[in-house]
XYZ file of C-alpha atoms in Angstrom:
769
model
C -13.166 -46.194 -70.175
C -16.285 -44.515 -71.462
C -16.295 -44.216 -75.254
C -16.833 -40.577 -76.045
C -19.415 -39.595 -78.608
C -17.075 -37.053 -80.093
C -14.118 -39.365 -80.026
C -14.744 -41.388 -83.141
C -12.691 -40.173 -86.099
C -14.345 -38.231 -88.900
C -15.852 -40.397 -91.633
C -14.009 -40.675 -94.928
C -16.984 -38.937 -96.558
C -16.614 -35.948 -94.205
C -12.844 -35.716 -94.721
C -13.198 -35.878 -98.514
C -16.013 -33.307 -98.543
C -13.963 -30.932 -96.430
C -10.885 -31.387 -98.628
C -12.830 -30.859 -101.859
C -14.527 -27.709 -100.548
C -11.213 -26.218 -99.462
C -9.637 -27.135 -102.826
C -12.499 -26.869 -105.318
C -10.240 -25.802 -108.126
C -7.998 -28.808 -108.344
C -10.538 -31.426 -107.284
C -14.063 -31.058 -108.716
C -13.666 -27.814 -110.615
C -11.652 -25.700 -112.987
C -11.621 -21.916 -113.481
C -13.264 -20.652 -116.631
C -11.736 -17.358 -117.912
C -9.815 -17.151 -114.629
C -12.927 -16.255 -112.639
C -15.914 -18.624 -112.856
C -15.834 -22.019 -111.182
C -17.005 -24.818 -113.468
C -17.517 -28.491 -112.695
C -15.265 -30.818 -114.702
C -17.369 -32.218 -117.556
C -16.778 -35.849 -116.604
C -18.136 -35.506 -113.043
C -21.473 -37.042 -112.049
C -22.445 -36.918 -108.368
C -25.445 -38.437 -106.541
C -27.581 -36.477 -104.086
C -25.877 -37.996 -100.982
C -22.634 -36.311 -102.044
C -24.118 -33.093 -103.446
C -26.289 -32.480 -100.376
C -23.251 -32.933 -98.146
C -21.140 -30.589 -100.285
C -23.754 -27.819 -100.106
C -24.565 -28.260 -96.399
C -20.889 -28.444 -95.387
C -20.092 -25.411 -97.542
C -22.701 -23.371 -95.641
C -21.285 -24.636 -92.328
C -17.708 -23.728 -93.337
C -18.600 -20.233 -94.504
C -20.463 -19.701 -91.256
C -17.947 -21.105 -88.753
C -14.485 -21.027 -90.355
C -13.076 -17.535 -90.738
C -10.238 -18.779 -92.956
C -12.605 -20.372 -95.503
C -13.272 -18.180 -98.553
C -16.830 -18.291 -99.975
C -17.163 -18.586 -103.782
C -19.399 -16.236 -105.763
C -20.378 -18.993 -108.205
C -20.559 -21.973 -105.812
C -24.266 -22.757 -106.294
C -23.964 -22.687 -110.093
C -21.965 -25.934 -109.804
C -25.285 -27.626 -109.028
C -27.346 -26.058 -111.785
C -27.549 -29.112 -114.036
C -29.447 -32.119 -112.621
C -27.782 -34.351 -115.242
C -24.387 -34.068 -113.505
C -25.355 -33.174 -109.890
C -28.407 -34.067 -107.825
C -29.668 -32.149 -104.789
C -32.411 -33.472 -102.507
C -32.047 -32.151 -98.950
C -30.313 -28.858 -98.250
C -30.079 -26.508 -95.280
C -29.101 -22.909 -96.055
C -28.479 -20.216 -93.466
C -28.231 -16.479 -92.985
C -26.539 -14.051 -95.368
C -24.667 -16.851 -97.121
C -27.536 -17.442 -99.531
C -28.989 -14.883 -101.964
C -31.725 -14.916 -104.609
C -29.304 -15.837 -107.402
C -28.058 -18.869 -105.441
C -31.525 -20.429 -105.212
C -32.150 -19.414 -108.821
C -28.994 -21.316 -109.855
C -30.376 -24.633 -108.525
C -34.014 -24.196 -109.602
C -33.916 -27.232 -111.939
C -33.150 -29.574 -109.034
C -35.893 -31.811 -107.612
C -35.572 -30.729 -103.996
C -37.389 -32.790 -101.370
C -36.275 -30.785 -98.321
C -35.295 -27.110 -98.257
C -34.533 -25.370 -94.968
C -33.866 -21.649 -95.204
C -32.985 -20.307 -91.741
C -32.672 -16.537 -91.136
C -31.816 -15.945 -94.823
C -32.471 -12.213 -94.658
C -31.046 -11.519 -98.109
C -33.750 -13.513 -99.900
C -36.491 -11.429 -101.510
C -39.722 -12.235 -103.371
C -37.601 -13.283 -106.374
C -36.935 -16.439 -104.368
C -40.671 -17.080 -103.923
C -40.815 -17.550 -107.701
C -37.848 -19.931 -107.528
C -39.659 -21.942 -104.815
C -42.454 -22.601 -107.311
C -39.957 -24.510 -109.478
C -39.491 -26.969 -106.582
C -43.251 -27.220 -105.878
C -43.839 -30.643 -107.451
C -41.201 -32.404 -105.275
C -40.924 -30.453 -101.986
C -42.062 -32.335 -98.880
C -40.378 -30.147 -96.203
C -39.886 -26.383 -96.338
C -38.655 -23.918 -93.732
C -38.662 -20.164 -94.263
C -37.832 -19.466 -90.609
C -36.656 -15.872 -90.089
C -36.495 -15.098 -93.830
C -37.935 -11.684 -93.074
C -37.624 -10.184 -96.577
C -38.821 -13.062 -98.708
C -42.309 -11.546 -99.118
C -40.920 -8.205 -100.254
C -40.128 -7.211 -103.808
C -38.436 -4.079 -105.078
C -40.551 -1.778 -107.156
C -39.543 1.333 -109.080
C -41.986 4.077 -108.155
C -43.688 5.692 -111.198
C -41.830 7.352 -114.063
C -38.162 7.678 -113.291
C -37.492 11.355 -112.634
C -35.124 12.792 -110.038
C -36.948 10.628 -107.520
C -35.027 7.563 -108.739
C -31.776 9.012 -107.469
C -33.198 9.684 -104.035
C -35.376 6.595 -103.720
C -34.541 4.223 -106.578
C -36.601 1.295 -105.237
C -39.040 0.701 -102.466
C -39.957 -2.511 -100.727
C -43.466 -3.718 -101.507
C -45.202 -6.623 -99.778
C -46.224 -9.451 -102.111
C -49.787 -10.460 -101.233
C -50.767 -12.821 -104.026
C -48.320 -15.689 -103.417
C -49.811 -18.966 -102.139
C -48.611 -22.557 -101.903
C -50.802 -23.466 -104.881
C -49.310 -26.492 -106.672
C -47.160 -27.629 -103.692
C -49.107 -30.875 -103.666
C -46.556 -32.935 -101.707
C -45.713 -30.398 -98.987
C -46.203 -31.912 -95.514
C -43.803 -30.024 -93.231
C -43.773 -26.237 -93.173
C -42.008 -23.753 -90.885
C -43.037 -20.095 -91.272
C -41.505 -18.963 -87.953
C -41.045 -15.181 -87.565
C -43.010 -14.474 -90.772
C -43.509 -10.734 -91.183
C -46.840 -9.100 -90.452
C -49.170 -8.382 -93.351
C -48.939 -11.775 -95.026
C -52.258 -13.584 -94.842
C -51.269 -16.964 -93.407
C -54.684 -18.533 -94.036
C -54.720 -17.644 -97.764
C -51.094 -18.654 -98.099
C -51.694 -22.139 -96.636
C -55.195 -22.941 -97.917
C -54.045 -24.834 -101.064
C -52.028 -27.353 -99.020
C -54.037 -30.563 -98.939
C -52.611 -32.506 -96.021
C -50.148 -30.696 -93.749
C -48.508 -32.885 -91.109
C -46.333 -30.290 -89.315
C -46.696 -26.533 -89.062
C -44.559 -24.001 -87.196
C -45.970 -20.481 -86.765
C -43.488 -19.270 -84.111
C -43.561 -15.561 -83.350
C -46.620 -14.846 -85.548
C -49.677 -13.167 -84.002
C -52.948 -14.578 -85.359
C -56.256 -13.750 -83.707
C -58.125 -16.420 -85.624
C -56.619 -19.859 -86.128
C -59.899 -21.558 -87.063
C -58.464 -22.458 -90.486
C -56.166 -25.016 -88.798
C -59.127 -27.410 -88.433
C -58.962 -28.153 -92.172
C -55.940 -30.371 -91.275
C -57.475 -31.978 -88.183
C -57.031 -35.399 -89.766
C -53.401 -34.878 -90.807
C -51.665 -32.414 -88.450
C -49.321 -34.221 -86.029
C -47.085 -31.301 -84.996
C -48.029 -27.693 -84.237
C -45.687 -25.005 -82.921
C -47.151 -21.668 -81.784
C -44.187 -20.332 -79.780
C -44.705 -16.702 -78.680
C -48.234 -16.490 -80.114
C -50.553 -14.699 -77.674
C -53.282 -17.264 -77.157
C -56.962 -16.889 -76.285
C -59.855 -19.208 -75.447
C -60.625 -19.433 -79.203
C -57.108 -20.687 -79.933
C -57.466 -23.365 -77.234
C -60.793 -24.594 -78.639
C -59.265 -24.933 -82.122
C -56.158 -26.778 -80.820
C -58.366 -29.232 -78.883
C -59.972 -30.287 -82.205
C -56.619 -31.292 -83.761
C -56.974 -34.840 -82.431
C -54.067 -36.303 -84.387
C -51.485 -34.030 -82.695
C -48.445 -35.791 -81.269
C -46.384 -32.641 -80.647
C -47.819 -29.357 -79.396
C -45.698 -26.327 -78.492
C -47.463 -23.286 -77.044
C -44.385 -22.086 -75.119
C -43.317 -18.479 -74.905
C -40.448 -16.238 -73.942
C -41.709 -14.787 -70.678
C -39.493 -11.709 -71.155
C -40.547 -10.819 -74.690
C -43.823 -8.970 -74.089
C -46.919 -8.800 -71.957
C -49.231 -11.770 -72.501
C -52.887 -11.634 -71.455
C -53.311 -15.408 -71.599
C -52.760 -17.472 -68.442
C -52.568 -21.248 -68.596
C -55.107 -23.025 -66.362
C -55.768 -26.502 -65.060
C -58.887 -26.632 -67.252
C -56.871 -25.971 -70.438
C -54.346 -28.702 -69.633
C -57.200 -31.098 -68.819
C -58.773 -30.258 -72.178
C -55.508 -31.121 -73.996
C -55.055 -34.396 -72.091
C -58.654 -35.489 -72.786
C -58.801 -34.540 -76.461
C -55.252 -34.956 -77.770
C -54.958 -38.637 -76.973
C -51.882 -39.180 -79.222
C -49.823 -36.463 -77.541
C -46.229 -37.537 -76.817
C -44.597 -34.087 -76.603
C -45.871 -30.860 -75.068
C -44.081 -27.560 -74.475
C -45.599 -24.982 -72.119
C -42.338 -23.226 -71.168
C -42.552 -19.612 -69.993
C -46.238 -19.756 -69.006
C -47.647 -18.327 -65.817
C -50.213 -20.594 -64.191
C -53.356 -18.760 -63.104
C -54.709 -21.440 -60.748
C -52.915 -24.201 -58.965
C -52.255 -27.195 -61.240
C -50.191 -28.968 -58.617
C -51.292 -31.498 -56.019
C -50.841 -30.784 -52.267
C -47.168 -30.681 -51.299
C -47.409 -33.387 -48.612
C -48.596 -35.902 -51.181
C -46.197 -34.507 -53.798
C -43.061 -35.326 -51.814
C -44.047 -38.919 -51.039
C -42.284 -42.038 -52.309
C -39.582 -42.547 -54.933
C -39.434 -40.087 -57.792
C -41.760 -41.418 -60.469
C -42.725 -40.605 -64.040
C -45.984 -42.617 -63.786
C -48.936 -40.394 -64.770
C -50.942 -41.762 -61.821
C -48.432 -40.214 -59.363
C -47.974 -36.938 -61.290
C -47.407 -33.810 -59.183
C -49.092 -31.870 -62.005
C -52.753 -32.808 -61.549
C -54.043 -32.610 -65.165
C -51.317 -35.012 -66.351
C -52.739 -37.773 -64.155
C -55.118 -38.365 -67.067
C -52.293 -39.309 -69.482
C -52.300 -42.918 -70.754
C -48.487 -43.053 -70.652
C -45.598 -40.683 -69.788
C -44.759 -38.010 -72.385
C -41.530 -38.342 -74.354
C -40.881 -34.601 -73.869
C -42.364 -31.941 -71.629
C -41.165 -28.331 -71.891
C -41.357 -26.547 -68.530
C -38.445 -24.101 -68.872
C -38.979 -20.979 -66.737
C -42.181 -22.289 -65.167
C -42.637 -23.194 -61.499
C -43.811 -26.706 -62.465
C -40.312 -27.917 -63.425
C -39.310 -27.985 -59.743
C -41.937 -30.546 -58.742
C -40.983 -34.108 -57.779
C -43.101 -36.351 -60.020
C -43.169 -35.201 -63.641
C -44.658 -37.740 -66.082
C -42.138 -37.352 -68.917
C -38.905 -39.041 -69.970
C -37.312 -35.733 -70.954
C -38.103 -32.406 -69.275
C -36.725 -28.976 -70.137
C -36.528 -26.717 -67.103
C -34.191 -24.922 -64.727
C -34.239 -27.288 -61.750
C -31.074 -29.323 -62.449
C -28.371 -30.072 -64.999
C -30.450 -32.627 -66.930
C -33.354 -30.172 -67.402
C -31.029 -27.325 -68.374
C -29.196 -29.450 -70.963
C -32.551 -30.576 -72.386
C -33.497 -26.909 -72.733
C -30.268 -25.970 -74.552
C -30.729 -28.973 -76.852
C -34.360 -28.182 -77.641
C -34.111 -24.437 -78.205
C -30.664 -23.727 -79.690
C -31.614 -23.779 -83.365
C -34.504 -21.295 -83.399
C -34.624 -19.614 -79.972
C -31.307 -17.969 -79.085
C -33.044 -15.705 -76.553
C -34.062 -18.755 -74.455
C -30.823 -20.646 -75.165
C -28.594 -17.908 -73.747
C -30.533 -18.008 -70.457
C -30.271 -21.806 -70.345
C -26.496 -21.627 -70.982
C -26.267 -19.089 -68.179
C -27.823 -21.669 -65.829
C -25.339 -24.278 -67.078
C -22.527 -21.798 -66.379
C -23.661 -21.622 -62.735
C -23.829 -25.416 -62.477
C -20.317 -25.810 -63.962
C -18.958 -23.061 -61.704
C -20.523 -24.115 -58.413
C -21.108 -27.880 -58.673
C -19.553 -30.549 -60.842
C -21.100 -31.265 -64.243
C -22.135 -34.887 -64.465
C -22.815 -34.836 -68.230
C -19.690 -33.001 -69.219
C -19.366 -34.147 -72.827
C -22.978 -33.485 -73.644
C -22.725 -30.049 -72.018
C -19.586 -29.185 -73.985
C -21.047 -30.326 -77.289
C -24.249 -28.371 -76.749
C -22.365 -25.177 -75.895
C -20.065 -25.621 -78.920
C -23.122 -26.106 -81.171
C -24.824 -22.998 -79.758
C -21.695 -20.861 -80.211
C -21.274 -22.068 -83.815
C -24.953 -21.624 -84.617
C -25.201 -18.089 -83.196
C -21.837 -16.615 -83.997
C -23.264 -13.079 -84.080
C -25.472 -13.272 -81.002
C -23.753 -11.309 -78.252
C -25.667 -12.909 -75.345
C -24.841 -16.433 -76.443
C -21.200 -15.532 -77.117
C -20.841 -14.039 -73.620
C -22.588 -16.843 -71.685
C -21.223 -19.607 -73.929
C -17.597 -18.479 -73.689
C -17.930 -18.178 -69.889
C -19.389 -21.702 -69.659
C -16.547 -23.061 -71.814
C -14.010 -21.698 -69.352
C -15.465 -23.814 -66.533
C -16.150 -26.861 -68.735
C -12.554 -27.125 -69.971
C -10.679 -26.540 -66.726
C -8.250 -29.086 -65.353
C -10.859 -30.886 -63.269
C -12.530 -32.160 -66.451
C -9.384 -32.560 -68.523
C -9.151 -36.362 -68.462
C -12.636 -36.787 -69.898
C -12.002 -34.776 -73.060
C -10.692 -36.107 -76.355
C -8.211 -34.276 -78.584
C -10.937 -33.801 -81.163
C -13.359 -32.237 -78.685
C -10.702 -29.917 -77.263
C -9.833 -28.821 -80.795
C -13.483 -27.988 -81.425
C -13.468 -25.834 -78.291
C -10.362 -23.984 -79.503
C -12.011 -23.356 -82.902
C -15.161 -21.792 -81.413
C -13.110 -19.754 -78.936
C -11.034 -18.302 -81.779
C -14.214 -17.634 -83.789
C -15.562 -15.722 -80.796
C -12.383 -13.656 -80.517
C -12.550 -12.879 -84.221
C -16.214 -11.863 -84.322
C -16.330 -9.969 -81.051
C -14.176 -7.084 -79.953
C -16.367 -6.937 -76.844
C -14.387 -6.994 -73.570
C -16.286 -9.794 -71.790
C -16.129 -12.183 -74.753
C -12.437 -11.434 -75.329
C -11.619 -12.010 -71.654
C -13.635 -15.243 -71.461
C -11.992 -16.544 -74.643
C -8.456 -15.716 -73.469
C -9.123 -17.310 -70.066
C -10.472 -20.450 -71.728
C -7.314 -20.746 -73.857
C -5.320 -20.759 -70.595
C -6.960 -24.128 -69.786
C -5.048 -25.755 -72.639
C -1.471 -27.041 -72.800
C 0.403 -24.293 -74.583
C 1.844 -24.416 -77.167
C 1.072 -28.122 -77.864
C -2.731 -27.976 -77.969
C -2.841 -24.689 -79.892
C -0.206 -25.581 -82.447
C -2.757 -26.666 -85.080
C -4.050 -23.047 -85.133
C -0.678 -21.434 -84.413
C -0.711 -18.502 -86.822
C -4.324 -17.647 -86.178
C -4.136 -17.610 -82.394
C -1.008 -15.440 -82.444
C -2.599 -12.984 -84.875
C -5.661 -12.687 -82.649
C -3.620 -12.105 -79.495
C -1.372 -9.517 -81.150
C -4.495 -7.835 -82.460
C -5.843 -7.618 -78.890
C -2.526 -6.232 -77.602
C -2.292 -3.653 -80.368
C -5.647 -2.059 -79.537
C -5.096 1.431 -78.248
C -7.599 1.276 -75.387
C -6.952 -1.940 -73.578
C -8.570 -3.611 -70.608
C -5.789 -4.292 -68.090
C -6.844 -7.861 -67.217
C -7.182 -8.941 -70.865
C -3.795 -7.434 -71.622
C -2.219 -9.451 -68.823
C -3.791 -12.738 -69.978
C -2.958 -12.072 -73.648
C 0.715 -11.341 -72.900
C 0.891 -14.461 -70.750
C -0.537 -16.514 -73.657
C 1.822 -14.911 -76.176
C 4.752 -15.766 -73.945
C 3.621 -19.383 -73.529
C 3.078 -19.714 -77.291
C 6.674 -18.844 -78.182
C 8.192 -21.001 -75.459
C 9.420 -24.419 -76.597
C 8.374 -24.161 -80.252
C 10.371 -24.640 -83.448
C 12.347 -21.753 -84.861
C 10.228 -21.493 -88.021
C 7.213 -20.794 -85.764
C 9.196 -18.079 -83.991
C 10.255 -16.515 -87.265
C 6.677 -16.519 -88.561
C 5.366 -14.864 -85.391
C 8.244 -12.370 -85.509
C 7.136 -11.368 -89.019
C 3.610 -10.780 -87.703
C 4.946 -7.918 -85.565
C 5.392 -9.781 -82.281
C 8.669 -8.050 -81.283
C 7.291 -4.606 -82.061
C 4.081 -5.292 -80.082
C 5.987 -6.395 -76.960
C 8.311 -3.380 -77.120
C 5.300 -1.055 -77.411
C 3.775 -2.620 -74.290
C 7.083 -2.187 -72.435
C 7.296 1.443 -73.527
C 3.768 2.107 -72.281
C 4.507 0.552 -68.899
C 7.743 2.563 -68.629
C 5.839 5.759 -69.303
C 3.451 4.827 -66.473
C 6.434 3.873 -64.285
C 4.827 0.472 -63.555
C 6.613 -2.833 -63.468
C 3.801 -5.375 -63.339
C 3.164 -8.795 -64.838
C 2.595 -7.304 -68.294
C 6.062 -5.740 -68.190
C 7.709 -8.964 -66.957
C 5.800 -11.220 -69.369
C 6.651 -8.926 -72.291
C 10.388 -9.224 -71.612
C 10.004 -12.956 -71.019
C 8.177 -13.294 -74.361
C 11.001 -11.408 -76.101
C 13.520 -13.706 -74.421
C 11.631 -16.739 -75.753
C 11.043 -15.454 -79.267
C 14.687 -14.457 -79.822
C 16.027 -17.866 -78.726
C 18.208 -19.069 -81.629
C 16.213 -16.832 -83.980
C 18.607 -14.168 -85.372
C 15.892 -12.323 -87.376
C 13.953 -11.577 -84.210
C 17.146 -10.543 -82.361
C 17.840 -8.071 -85.158
C 14.287 -6.699 -84.928
C 14.772 -6.180 -81.204
C 17.851 -4.012 -81.867
C 16.259 -2.162 -84.798
C 13.223 -1.164 -82.752
C 15.370 0.480 -80.003
C 15.212 -2.511 -77.685
C 18.545 -1.611 -76.066
C 17.306 1.843 -75.187
C 14.311 0.310 -73.396
C 16.596 -2.193 -71.640
C 18.702 0.616 -70.146
C 15.653 2.666 -69.170
C 14.055 -0.340 -67.419
C 17.266 -1.049 -65.491
C 17.379 2.549 -64.350
C 13.655 2.821 -63.502
C 13.366 -0.548 -61.730
C 16.736 -1.301 -60.081
C 15.197 -3.741 -57.545
C 13.090 -5.880 -59.917
C 14.989 -9.172 -60.040
C 12.607 -11.135 -62.280
C 12.687 -8.282 -64.787
C 16.501 -8.186 -64.835
C 16.652 -11.947 -65.383
C 14.256 -11.793 -68.352
C 16.040 -8.839 -69.936
C 19.476 -10.458 -69.629
C 18.222 -13.792 -70.910
C 17.069 -11.962 -74.014
C 20.383 -10.111 -74.413
C 22.148 -13.471 -74.126
C 20.218 -14.526 -77.263
C 21.211 -11.319 -79.068
C 24.869 -11.787 -78.085
C 24.872 -15.281 -79.637
C 24.422 -13.703 -83.108
C 27.887 -12.769 -84.421
C 26.613 -10.124 -86.881
C 24.751 -8.260 -84.118
C 27.494 -8.222 -81.475
C 29.167 -5.041 -82.794
C 25.959 -3.182 -81.811
C 26.494 -4.232 -78.171
C 30.069 -2.960 -78.253
C 29.604 0.473 -76.630
C 31.109 1.792 -73.397
C 27.650 2.226 -71.931
C 26.465 -1.343 -72.610
C 29.720 -3.034 -71.599
C 29.770 -1.072 -68.315
C 26.187 -2.095 -67.589
C 26.902 -5.785 -68.288
C 30.074 -5.638 -66.168
C 28.230 -4.082 -63.229
C 25.510 -6.720 -63.445
C 28.147 -9.434 -62.917
C 27.971 -8.531 -59.226
C 24.160 -8.752 -59.122
C 22.687 -11.228 -56.658
C 19.272 -10.965 -58.315
C 17.317 -14.184 -58.734
C 20.072 -16.408 -57.353
C 22.833 -16.459 -59.949
C 20.602 -15.881 -62.997
C 21.298 -12.208 -63.685
C 25.030 -12.514 -63.037
C 25.172 -15.742 -65.108
C 23.358 -14.148 -68.084
C 25.465 -10.982 -67.961
C 28.555 -13.177 -67.990
C 27.104 -15.127 -70.944
C 26.620 -11.946 -72.952
C 30.212 -10.858 -72.209
C 31.571 -14.355 -72.977
C 30.219 -14.144 -76.546
C 31.620 -10.626 -76.940
C 35.073 -11.721 -75.624
C 34.988 -14.648 -78.064
C 35.364 -12.129 -80.938
C 38.883 -11.327 -79.671
C 40.765 -8.167 -78.594
C 40.528 -6.585 -82.082
C 36.703 -6.446 -81.798
C 37.010 -4.496 -78.519
C 36.421 -1.091 -80.059
C 36.174 0.945 -76.849
C 38.665 2.547 -74.487
C 36.603 2.252 -71.320
C 36.240 -0.183 -69.615
C 39.410 -2.131 -70.503
C 39.014 -5.646 -71.838
C 41.357 -7.097 -69.146
C 39.439 -5.399 -66.368
C 36.144 -6.905 -67.573
C 37.800 -10.351 -67.921
C 38.961 -10.097 -64.313
C 35.463 -9.283 -63.116
C 34.063 -12.231 -65.144
C 36.474 -14.690 -63.462
C 35.567 -13.330 -60.035
C 31.847 -13.675 -60.784
C 32.060 -17.282 -62.020
C 34.125 -18.264 -58.991
C 31.504 -16.821 -56.666
C 28.633 -18.983 -58.030
C 27.446 -22.096 -56.234
C 27.870 -25.017 -58.626
C 24.731 -26.693 -57.225
C 22.462 -23.738 -58.034
C 18.998 -24.811 -59.176
C 18.250 -22.965 -62.367
C 15.557 -20.738 -63.800
C 16.543 -21.581 -67.350
C 15.703 -24.053 -70.069
C 18.123 -25.012 -72.860
C 16.738 -26.739 -75.954
C 20.233 -26.891 -77.461
C 23.786 -26.449 -76.183
C 25.074 -25.314 -79.577
C 25.644 -21.638 -78.551
C 27.577 -22.788 -75.429
C 29.585 -25.500 -77.187
C 30.928 -23.088 -79.782
C 32.841 -21.302 -76.988
C 34.890 -24.426 -76.107
C 37.339 -24.976 -79.014
C 39.136 -21.590 -78.879
C 42.107 -19.987 -77.181
C 41.288 -16.321 -77.697
C 39.128 -16.002 -74.566
C 39.814 -18.564 -71.799
C 37.201 -16.889 -69.588
C 34.455 -17.600 -72.159
C 35.641 -21.192 -72.287
C 35.388 -21.335 -68.504
C 31.876 -19.830 -68.434
C 30.715 -22.402 -71.005
C 32.266 -25.301 -69.067
C 30.774 -24.049 -65.773
C 27.329 -23.847 -67.428
C 27.593 -27.441 -68.658
C 28.895 -28.727 -65.330
C 26.078 -27.051 -63.381
C 23.343 -28.363 -65.703
C 24.573 -31.977 -65.984
C 25.097 -32.266 -62.231
C 21.799 -30.630 -61.134
C 19.564 -31.976 -63.952
C 21.387 -35.095 -65.258
C 18.297 -36.773 -66.751
C 17.632 -33.838 -69.005
C 21.055 -32.477 -69.870
C 23.437 -35.494 -69.985
C 21.620 -36.981 -73.010
C 21.460 -33.544 -74.688
C 25.201 -32.932 -74.248
C 26.077 -36.428 -75.556
C 23.668 -36.069 -78.497
C 25.115 -32.721 -79.546
C 28.697 -33.978 -79.551
C 29.889 -32.120 -76.442
C 32.129 -34.884 -75.049
C 34.769 -34.862 -77.864
C 34.835 -31.039 -77.696
C 35.531 -31.150 -73.951
C 38.228 -33.803 -74.438
C 39.947 -31.647 -77.085
C 39.764 -28.635 -74.826
C 41.500 -30.533 -71.992
C 44.474 -30.939 -74.372
C 44.660 -27.209 -75.169
C 47.612 -25.269 -73.774
C 45.714 -21.987 -73.515
C 42.892 -23.447 -71.393
C 43.117 -22.716 -67.641
C 43.763 -25.595 -65.245
C 40.515 -25.097 -63.327
C 38.573 -25.169 -66.619
C 40.173 -28.515 -67.523
C 39.344 -29.897 -64.065
C 35.733 -28.905 -64.519
C 35.635 -30.384 -68.040
C 36.802 -33.756 -66.670
C 34.005 -33.706 -64.114
C 31.439 -33.041 -66.877
C 32.744 -36.028 -68.894
C 32.686 -38.209 -65.777
C 29.086 -37.202 -64.970
C 27.952 -38.092 -68.470
C 29.703 -41.467 -68.553
C 28.282 -42.392 -65.114
C 24.864 -41.368 -66.362
C 25.243 -43.551 -69.460
C 26.279 -46.576 -67.430
C 23.439 -46.176 -64.938
C 20.877 -45.904 -67.688
C 22.255 -48.578 -69.982
C 19.587 -51.094 -70.969
C 20.800 -54.463 -69.594
C 17.679 -56.439 -70.474
C 18.310 -59.087 -73.086
């Protein structure tokens, strides 16, 4: 089978880094004066490890809601004698002036600061301390880094009203940054003189001026012998710009793309301009002209265009100017242009909106710095996944996961990304996905639910979770996913469809899990939340899926979990049970769920006295005659009464109805059931049933328990014979057959159970030698 890119296990380095970051105090650090993290004095770490620690820390703070950031984290790297930093990538609000200041003695070679809006001009001064070693620098989206705070004049009352004002720093330049080759100033704020800023740089190789408007770019020609990459995304171009670009003969990568929605552009791309680039920029291997409107026709006649096999040979190019290329381009950006739909495009990789390959190339190319374009590309992928089959499923999934992690606070990406995930994880694609990849999906879905209270995102995320095996695949995030769902259900104004999906998920999560999980979820307020939902539905007089799922969830969460049974009683659960019976006398599924739950409550000896009222006993007795849901309602009502009878006549603290009368009705009910009934029930343990066998105080309870075992081992032998044998049921049945008080028909039935189990054992005995 195809080896999946995401399938290889994490490297030891990654696992160790992650562990150390989550347990800093206890691995690399100790706490000084109970508050400041300090590196142990005998630790010396090379840059490969320090870079990874810093970069992973930023990633964890950004994408893992459970991870706690540390105030003094960056101070751990303040001394180059014990820690070395070389290449670090810092993002968003995670990094502040004092963090960069803390590492100023390090000899950084590469520093990427992406959208670090908290950095101010103080950090410009810190950058100077890296000037002698920096080769690559990105200040993309650091919109406040050229502002400093200034106290206006003498401090009178004005200081209280306006203590500081932001002032633009105009005198900073890259003087002294002698080794700097790669520079990204994307989304630099207006008012900074780019030419003055850059003039001191001797030999720039790559420059990104995305989103900056410059009328005169003539100064770029000073690097015509060194510049190999130029990005002018969203710059409104003119003829002068084109003439300057054509002189940069060393260029290998040119990006003049734009977001066609962002504003009105006067410039239209023509055949002549493209010809000029092809003739002059002879080293070009990558060109991006996405979002451009073409003024005159650059394409060859359509008859000729459709001929022959699809080709990437420049000589056959459907885009006329590219026929002059010496060889196909490595990358050509044509996203949201009409050119991407042509047949012969002379490039190995094309971004566009024509097919899945082009769309994935677009997501890959633009995710990091262009969320506005990325969300539209993901929207196209969503349509492909919804309508056709994705042929590059793993790549698609990984790209969407990356985009969702990278832009956790971008509403458009969260909406389109979570919708795409729903289609990319459905059962059709299930076989192709590794455990690791599916876990990554769950993580980003939960991040989305945490960050966004927005209805569409919440619905998409809940629907996506329904594509997983529950509870197995969600168990590694068990607490978190339950907290998020309960949080959704506890919101006062609730979208009906989300409520339905969330209750369904809650129910599935407490089905077939260990009791400690159930107890933990009970303590989170699960029982209370379900009862509130039931109360709301009762008030509206509606018995819908939410009502049924809520009772089902209570049935599951109280299974062999006495604490949750007690909560159910304490929060007036019995009152709601009676009201639901009265309001919805015909709803069979509802009755089954409610009685299943009461069966769990009745199994807890300490709670049974609370069921011992005339009203409750009458209700249970009347339900013995119910034909709802086959035998389920009658069976469960009889189970509840069997546990109550088991406490003996002295526990019967009511005058009406009489104990004997109820016993009579129980016998009649059991005798009316078909022993071959197929069941709507799932036992994980027979312990509560088996405890009713070795006793003489209530023969009818003994009979109910024996009937239950007989029905289950005869209808589902593969599942229940081994369970009964494992839990020691056979000796208990044999002892019961010897009891004087046991009824003859009960003994007969017990013999049949034993016979079934021994036949089963013989049939399944391993005879291979």
